[in-house]
Amino acid sequence: MSANRILVVGGYGAVGATVAAMLGGWFPGRVVVVGRDEARARTLGGVRADVADPDGFRRTLEELGDVAAVVLCVEPPDSRVARVCLERGVHLVDIGATWRLLDATAALHGAAAASGATAVLSVGVAPGLTNLLARRAHEAVGGADRIDLTVLLGAGERHGADAVRWTVEGLAEPPAGAPLRTTLPGHGRRTAHPFPFSDQHTLPRTLGVQRVTTRLCLDSGPLTAALFGLRAAARRPPVRRALTASFSRIHLGGDGFALRADARRGDRHAACAVTGREQSRFTALVASYVTRELLTGTPSPGVHHIEQLPALSGLPETLTAHGLTVWRPGGPAPEA
Ligand SMILES: NC(=O)c1ccc[n+]([C@@H]2O[C@H](COP(=O)([O-])OP(=O)(O)OC[C@H]3O[C@@H](n4cnc5c(N)ncnc54)[C@H](OP(=O)(O)O)[C@@H]3O)[C@@H](O)[C@H]2O)c1
């Protein structure tokens, strides 16, 4: 194995497997797949490690030596693994979607800056592409007072187990705001429901916008209504377990996704959107391009959300080569 290894943690999961394949193509011989299943990791030439055990993770880094970057394709329970990486000067790419955890990692900015490491947070589809769209719409109105983000996911896609668990947990949180009807390219006018994507917490700080709302709908209207109809019941753990099990087994609908950002400042309004297929694949593509930028560009040390790095602002256009369609502010309206 060559020097300057790249650890892909969760590297045989729905997102991680594509990240490992992409990075393996760009950086031959440098990718190490990591997961808790030793046999599975070893089959892929990787090693066992558990992000819930930061001391064990530190030992893994020490044993491997010369690790340039860690790509977290699984959410650790806290920010201790991030600290282990950043204090050692190891770059970090984190596809995590839980705002409290992102905040805890953002608090490691000083440690990262001191070691010369860079961490990029809000990497993926939502958060990730949503953050980049929000920034575009924000700039198009000359600094928004309010941003509304809408995410449509395909109920037919085989989302990874960890992503399904995260989504069902989000459903159990008390809704912030009311449903909104909006047009999503390729899907017509849809009702999207308040959902706690991390952007609503992080974007007010990174963009200086007073109010950011985030909403979710599925490609199937009836399934969206059924899902959000179960919102109150989902506060009970047995209901969440049942929902997680059904979403992992039942795949009704397509694999397309759509993201839309609407920014408002007084009576000014700007909208932009993207559509694509397979959110897991696009989450992996975003993570791979971000990692490549960290390893080949000149990232400034510290912890940043994706929309804070100018070098990544054109990523939606880069991803058109992989099937993403982009509606820019000021261009044709993102209507069906
Ligand atoms: N930002 C975004 O847009 C976005 C989009 C999709 C997903 N996500 C996030 O990405 C994460 C992964 O999603 P996914 O769909 O790829 O899930 P997945 O298919 O369940 O994959 C998770 C992977 O992580 C490994 N893993 C689980 N717990 C671990 C631990 N404690 N230590 C080390 N490895 C561990 C799993 O293998 P073992 O169980 O064998 O260890 C598996 O390889 C989720 O946290 C999800 O919320 C973010």
Coordinates of C-alpha atoms and ligand atoms in Angstrom, one line a residue:
M1 CA 0.0 0.0 0.0
S2 CA 1.3 3.5 -0.9
A3 CA 1.9 6.3 1.5
N4 CA -0.7 9.0 2.2
R5 CA -3.6 6.6 2.7
I6 CA -7.2 7.7 2.4
L7 CA -9.5 5.9 4.9
V8 CA -13.1 5.5 3.8
V9 CA -15.0 4.6 7.0
G10 CA -18.2 2.9 6.2
G11 CA -16.5 2.0 2.9
Y12 CA -18.7 -1.0 2.1
G13 CA -22.0 0.9 2.9
A14 CA -24.5 2.4 0.4
V15 CA -22.5 5.6 0.2
G16 CA -19.1 4.4 1.2
A17 CA -18.7 1.7 -1.5
T18 CA -19.1 4.3 -4.2
V19 CA -16.7 6.7 -2.4
A20 CA -14.1 3.9 -2.1
A21 CA -14.5 3.0 -5.8
M22 CA -14.2 6.7 -7.0
L23 CA -11.2 7.5 -4.8
G24 CA -9.6 4.2 -5.7
G25 CA -9.8 5.2 -9.4
W26 CA -8.3 8.7 -8.8
F27 CA -5.7 7.6 -6.1
P28 CA -4.8 4.0 -7.0
G29 CA -3.5 1.9 -4.0
R30 CA -4.2 4.6 -1.4
V31 CA -7.7 3.8 -0.3
V32 CA -8.3 1.8 2.9
V33 CA -11.9 0.6 3.5
V34 CA -12.9 0.6 7.1
G35 CA -15.9 -0.9 8.9
R36 CA -16.8 -2.9 12.0
D37 CA -16.9 -6.2 10.1
E38 CA -13.3 -7.3 10.0
A39 CA -13.8 -10.1 7.4
R40 CA -15.7 -7.8 5.1
A41 CA -13.2 -5.0 5.4
R42 CA -10.2 -7.4 4.9
T43 CA -11.8 -8.8 1.8
L44 CA -11.7 -5.3 0.4
G45 CA -8.1 -4.9 1.5
G46 CA -9.2 -2.8 4.5
V47 CA -9.1 -2.9 8.2
R48 CA -11.6 -3.1 11.1
A49 CA -12.3 0.1 13.2
D50 CA -15.3 1.4 15.1
V51 CA -16.1 5.1 15.1
A52 CA -17.8 4.6 18.5
D53 CA -14.3 3.8 19.9
P54 CA -12.1 6.8 19.4
D55 CA -9.1 5.3 21.3
G56 CA -9.3 2.2 19.0
F57 CA -9.6 4.5 16.0
R58 CA -6.5 6.5 17.1
R59 CA -4.6 3.2 17.3
T60 CA -5.8 2.3 13.8
L61 CA -4.4 5.6 12.5
E62 CA -1.1 5.0 14.3
E63 CA -0.8 1.5 13.0
L64 CA -1.5 2.5 9.4
G65 CA 0.7 5.5 9.6
D66 CA 0.8 8.3 7.0
V67 CA -2.9 8.7 6.7
A68 CA -3.7 11.9 4.6
A69 CA -7.5 11.9 4.9
V70 CA -10.4 10.2 6.6
V71 CA -13.8 10.2 4.8
L72 CA -16.5 9.5 7.3
C73 CA -19.3 7.7 5.5
V74 CA -21.0 6.8 8.8
E75 CA -22.1 9.1 11.6
P76 CA -20.1 8.6 14.8
P77 CA -21.9 9.1 18.1
D78 CA -19.9 12.2 18.9
S79 CA -17.0 14.3 17.6
R80 CA -14.2 12.4 19.3
V81 CA -13.1 10.6 16.1
A82 CA -13.1 13.9 14.3
R83 CA -10.8 15.3 17.0
V84 CA -8.5 12.3 16.8
C85 CA -8.1 13.0 13.0
L86 CA -7.8 16.8 13.2
E87 CA -5.3 16.9 16.1
R88 CA -3.0 14.6 14.0
G89 CA -3.2 16.8 11.0
V90 CA -5.4 14.3 9.0
H91 CA -8.0 15.9 6.7
L92 CA -11.6 15.0 7.3
V93 CA -14.6 14.8 5.0
D94 CA -17.8 14.1 6.9
I95 CA -21.1 13.2 5.2
G96 CA -22.9 13.3 8.6
A97 CA -26.3 15.0 8.6
T98 CA -27.1 15.6 12.3
W99 CA -26.7 19.3 13.1
R100 CA -25.7 18.8 16.8
L101 CA -22.8 16.6 15.7
L102 CA -21.8 19.0 12.9
D103 CA -21.8 21.8 15.5
A104 CA -19.6 19.7 17.8
T105 CA -17.1 19.1 14.9
A106 CA -17.2 22.7 13.8
A107 CA -16.0 23.6 17.3
L108 CA -12.8 21.8 16.5
H109 CA -11.8 24.6 14.1
G110 CA -9.0 25.8 16.3
A111 CA -7.5 22.3 16.7
A112 CA -7.6 21.7 12.9
A113 CA -6.1 25.1 12.1
A114 CA -3.3 24.4 14.6
S115 CA -2.4 21.1 13.0
G116 CA -2.8 22.3 9.4
A117 CA -5.7 19.9 8.7
T118 CA -8.9 20.8 6.9
A119 CA -12.4 19.3 7.6
V120 CA -15.3 19.7 5.3
L121 CA -18.8 19.3 6.7
S122 CA -22.2 19.3 5.0
V123 CA -21.0 16.9 2.4
G124 CA -23.6 15.0 0.3
V125 CA -27.0 15.8 -1.1
A126 CA -28.8 17.2 2.0
P127 CA -26.8 18.6 3.5
G128 CA -24.3 19.2 0.8
L129 CA -25.8 20.2 -2.6
T130 CA -28.6 21.9 -0.7
N131 CA -25.9 24.2 1.0
L132 CA -24.4 25.1 -2.4
L133 CA -27.9 25.9 -3.8
A134 CA -28.7 28.0 -0.8
R135 CA -25.6 30.0 -1.2
R136 CA -26.3 30.6 -4.9
A137 CA -29.9 31.8 -4.2
H138 CA -28.7 33.9 -1.3
E139 CA -26.2 35.7 -3.5
A140 CA -28.7 36.1 -6.3
V141 CA -30.9 38.3 -4.1
G142 CA -28.0 40.3 -2.7
G143 CA -28.2 38.6 0.8
A144 CA -31.4 36.8 1.7
D145 CA -33.5 37.4 4.8
R146 CA -35.0 34.0 4.4
I147 CA -34.1 30.7 2.6
D148 CA -36.5 27.8 2.1
L149 CA -35.0 24.5 1.1
T150 CA -37.1 21.6 -0.3
V151 CA -35.8 18.1 -0.7
L152 CA -37.6 15.3 -2.7
L153 CA -36.3 11.8 -2.3
G154 CA -37.2 8.7 -4.3
A155 CA -39.0 6.2 -2.1
G156 CA -38.0 3.5 -4.6
E157 CA -34.2 3.9 -3.9
R158 CA -32.5 1.3 -1.7
H159 CA -31.2 3.9 0.8
G160 CA -28.6 2.5 3.2
A161 CA -29.6 1.3 6.6
D162 CA -27.9 4.1 8.4
A163 CA -29.6 6.7 6.2
V164 CA -33.1 5.2 6.8
R165 CA -32.5 5.2 10.5
W166 CA -31.5 8.8 10.4
T167 CA -34.6 9.8 8.4
V168 CA -37.0 8.0 10.7
E169 CA -35.3 9.7 13.7
G170 CA -35.8 13.1 12.0
L171 CA -39.5 12.3 11.5
A172 CA -39.9 12.0 15.3
E173 CA -38.7 15.6 15.9
P174 CA -41.4 18.2 16.5
P175 CA -42.0 20.0 13.2
A176 CA -40.6 23.5 12.9
G177 CA -43.1 25.4 10.7
A178 CA -45.9 24.4 8.3
P179 CA -46.0 22.3 5.1
L180 CA -45.3 24.3 1.9
R181 CA -46.4 23.7 -1.7
T182 CA -43.7 24.2 -4.2
T183 CA -42.7 23.0 -7.7
L184 CA -39.9 20.6 -8.1
P185 CA -38.5 20.0 -11.6
G186 CA -39.7 16.7 -13.0
H187 CA -42.2 16.2 -10.2
G188 CA -44.7 19.1 -10.5
R189 CA -46.3 20.9 -7.6
R190 CA -45.7 19.0 -4.3
T191 CA -46.4 19.4 -0.6
A192 CA -43.3 19.2 1.4
H193 CA -43.3 18.9 5.2
P194 CA -40.9 20.5 7.7
F195 CA -38.0 18.2 8.3
P196 CA -34.9 18.8 10.5
F197 CA -32.2 18.8 7.8
S198 CA -29.0 20.3 9.3
D199 CA -29.0 23.2 6.9
Q200 CA -31.7 25.0 8.9
H201 CA -29.3 25.2 11.8
T202 CA -26.0 25.7 10.1
L203 CA -26.8 28.1 7.2
P204 CA -28.0 31.0 9.4
R205 CA -24.4 31.0 10.8
T206 CA -22.4 30.3 7.6
L207 CA -24.5 32.7 5.3
G208 CA -25.7 35.1 7.9
V209 CA -29.4 34.5 6.9
Q210 CA -32.0 35.1 9.6
R211 CA -34.3 32.3 8.8
V212 CA -33.7 29.0 7.0
T213 CA -36.4 26.3 6.7
T214 CA -36.0 22.8 5.4
R215 CA -38.7 20.5 4.1
L216 CA -39.0 16.9 2.8
C217 CA -41.3 15.0 0.5
L218 CA -41.1 11.7 -1.3
D219 CA -41.6 11.1 -5.0
S220 CA -44.9 9.4 -4.1
G221 CA -47.5 11.9 -2.9
P222 CA -49.6 9.3 -1.0
L223 CA -46.5 7.9 0.7
T224 CA -45.5 11.4 1.7
A225 CA -48.9 11.9 3.3
A226 CA -48.8 8.6 5.0
L227 CA -45.3 9.2 6.3
F228 CA -46.0 12.6 7.8
G229 CA -49.4 11.4 9.0
L230 CA -47.4 9.0 11.3
R231 CA -45.3 11.9 12.6
A232 CA -46.8 12.0 16.1
A233 CA -46.7 8.2 16.4
A234 CA -43.1 8.2 15.4
R235 CA -42.1 9.7 18.7
R236 CA -42.6 6.2 20.1
P237 CA -39.5 4.0 19.7
P238 CA -41.5 0.8 18.6
V239 CA -43.2 2.8 15.8
R240 CA -39.8 4.1 14.7
R241 CA -38.4 0.6 14.7
A242 CA -41.4 -0.6 12.6
L243 CA -41.0 2.3 10.2
T244 CA -37.3 1.7 9.8
A245 CA -37.9 -2.0 9.0
S246 CA -40.6 -1.1 6.4
F247 CA -38.5 1.5 4.7
S248 CA -35.6 -0.9 4.4
R249 CA -37.9 -3.6 2.8
I250 CA -40.5 -1.7 0.8
H251 CA -39.4 0.3 -2.3
L252 CA -42.4 2.0 -3.8
G253 CA -41.5 4.7 -6.3
G254 CA -38.5 5.8 -8.3
D255 CA -34.9 6.6 -7.4
G256 CA -34.9 10.3 -8.5
F257 CA -34.3 13.2 -6.2
A258 CA -34.9 16.9 -6.5
L259 CA -33.5 19.8 -4.4
R260 CA -34.8 23.4 -4.5
A261 CA -33.6 26.6 -2.8
D262 CA -35.7 29.7 -2.6
A263 CA -34.2 32.9 -1.3
R264 CA -36.1 36.1 -0.5
R265 CA -35.0 39.6 0.4
G266 CA -37.9 42.0 0.7
D267 CA -39.8 41.5 -2.6
R268 CA -36.8 40.0 -4.4
H269 CA -36.9 36.2 -5.0
A270 CA -34.4 33.8 -6.5
A271 CA -34.8 30.1 -7.0
C272 CA -32.4 27.4 -8.1
A273 CA -32.7 23.6 -8.2
V274 CA -31.0 20.3 -9.2
T275 CA -32.4 16.9 -10.1
G276 CA -30.6 13.6 -10.3
R277 CA -31.0 9.9 -9.7
E278 CA -29.8 7.9 -6.6
Q279 CA -29.1 10.2 -3.7
S280 CA -26.6 7.7 -2.2
R281 CA -24.6 7.8 -5.4
F282 CA -24.6 11.6 -5.5
T283 CA -23.8 11.8 -1.8
A284 CA -20.8 9.6 -2.6
L285 CA -19.9 11.7 -5.7
V286 CA -19.9 14.9 -3.6
A287 CA -17.8 13.3 -0.9
S288 CA -15.3 12.0 -3.5
Y289 CA -14.9 15.4 -5.3
V290 CA -14.5 17.1 -1.9
T291 CA -11.8 14.6 -0.8
R292 CA -10.0 15.1 -4.1
E293 CA -10.1 18.9 -3.6
L294 CA -8.6 18.5 -0.1
L295 CA -5.8 16.2 -1.4
T296 CA -4.9 18.1 -4.6
G297 CA -6.0 21.7 -3.9
T298 CA -4.9 24.3 -1.4
P299 CA -7.6 24.1 1.3
S300 CA -7.3 26.5 4.2
P301 CA -6.8 24.7 7.5
G302 CA -9.8 24.6 9.9
V303 CA -13.3 23.2 9.8
H304 CA -15.6 24.5 7.0
H305 CA -19.0 23.7 5.7
I306 CA -19.0 23.0 2.0
E307 CA -20.6 26.3 1.0
Q308 CA -17.7 28.2 2.7
L309 CA -15.1 26.8 0.3
P310 CA -15.0 28.8 -3.0
A311 CA -13.2 26.0 -4.8
L312 CA -16.3 23.8 -4.4
S313 CA -18.9 26.3 -5.5
G314 CA -19.0 24.9 -9.1
L315 CA -19.5 21.3 -7.9
P316 CA -23.2 21.1 -9.2
E317 CA -21.9 21.9 -12.7
T318 CA -19.1 19.3 -12.3
L319 CA -21.7 16.7 -11.4
T320 CA -23.7 17.3 -14.6
A321 CA -21.1 14.8 -16.1
H322 CA -22.7 12.2 -13.8
G323 CA -26.3 13.1 -14.7
L324 CA -27.2 16.0 -12.4
T325 CA -29.4 18.7 -14.0
V326 CA -28.9 22.2 -12.7
W327 CA -31.3 25.3 -12.7
R328 CA -29.4 28.4 -11.9
P329 CA -30.8 31.6 -10.4
G330 CA -31.7 34.0 -13.2
G331 CA -31.9 31.2 -15.7
P332 CA -35.1 29.3 -16.7
A333 CA -37.4 28.9 -13.6
P334 CA -37.1 25.5 -12.0
E335 CA -40.7 24.5 -12.8
A336 CA -41.9 21.2 -14.0
Ligands
LIG1 N1 -25.2 14.2 3.6 C1 -26.1 13.5 2.9 O1 -26.7 13.9 2.0 C2 -26.2 12.0 3.3 C3 -26.9 11.2 2.3 C4 -27.0 9.8 2.6 C5 -26.5 9.4 3.8 N2 -25.9 10.2 4.7 C6 -25.3 9.7 6.0 O2 -24.3 8.8 5.6 C7 -24.3 7.7 6.5 C8 -24.2 6.4 5.8 O3 -25.3 6.2 5.0 P1 -25.4 4.9 4.2 O4 -26.7 5.0 3.4 O5 -24.2 4.6 3.4 O6 -25.6 3.8 5.3 P2 -25.2 2.2 5.3 O7 -25.4 1.6 3.9 O8 -25.9 1.6 6.5 O9 -23.6 2.2 5.5 C9 -23.0 2.5 6.8 C10 -21.6 1.9 6.8 O10 -20.9 2.3 7.9 C11 -20.4 1.1 8.6 N3 -20.5 1.4 10.1 C12 -21.7 1.5 10.8 N4 -21.4 1.8 12.1 C13 -20.1 1.9 12.2 C14 -19.2 2.2 13.2 N5 -19.6 2.4 14.5 N6 -17.8 2.2 13.0 C15 -17.3 2.0 11.7 N7 -18.2 1.7 10.6 C16 -19.5 1.7 10.9 C17 -21.3 0.0 8.2 O11 -20.7 -1.3 8.2 P3 -20.7 -2.1 9.6 O12 -22.1 -2.1 10.2 O13 -20.2 -3.5 9.2 O14 -19.7 -1.5 10.5 C18 -21.5 0.4 6.7 O15 -20.4 0.0 5.9 C19 -25.5 7.9 7.4 O16 -25.0 8.4 8.7 C20 -26.4 8.9 6.7 O17 -27.1 9.7 7.6 C21 -25.7 11.5 4.4

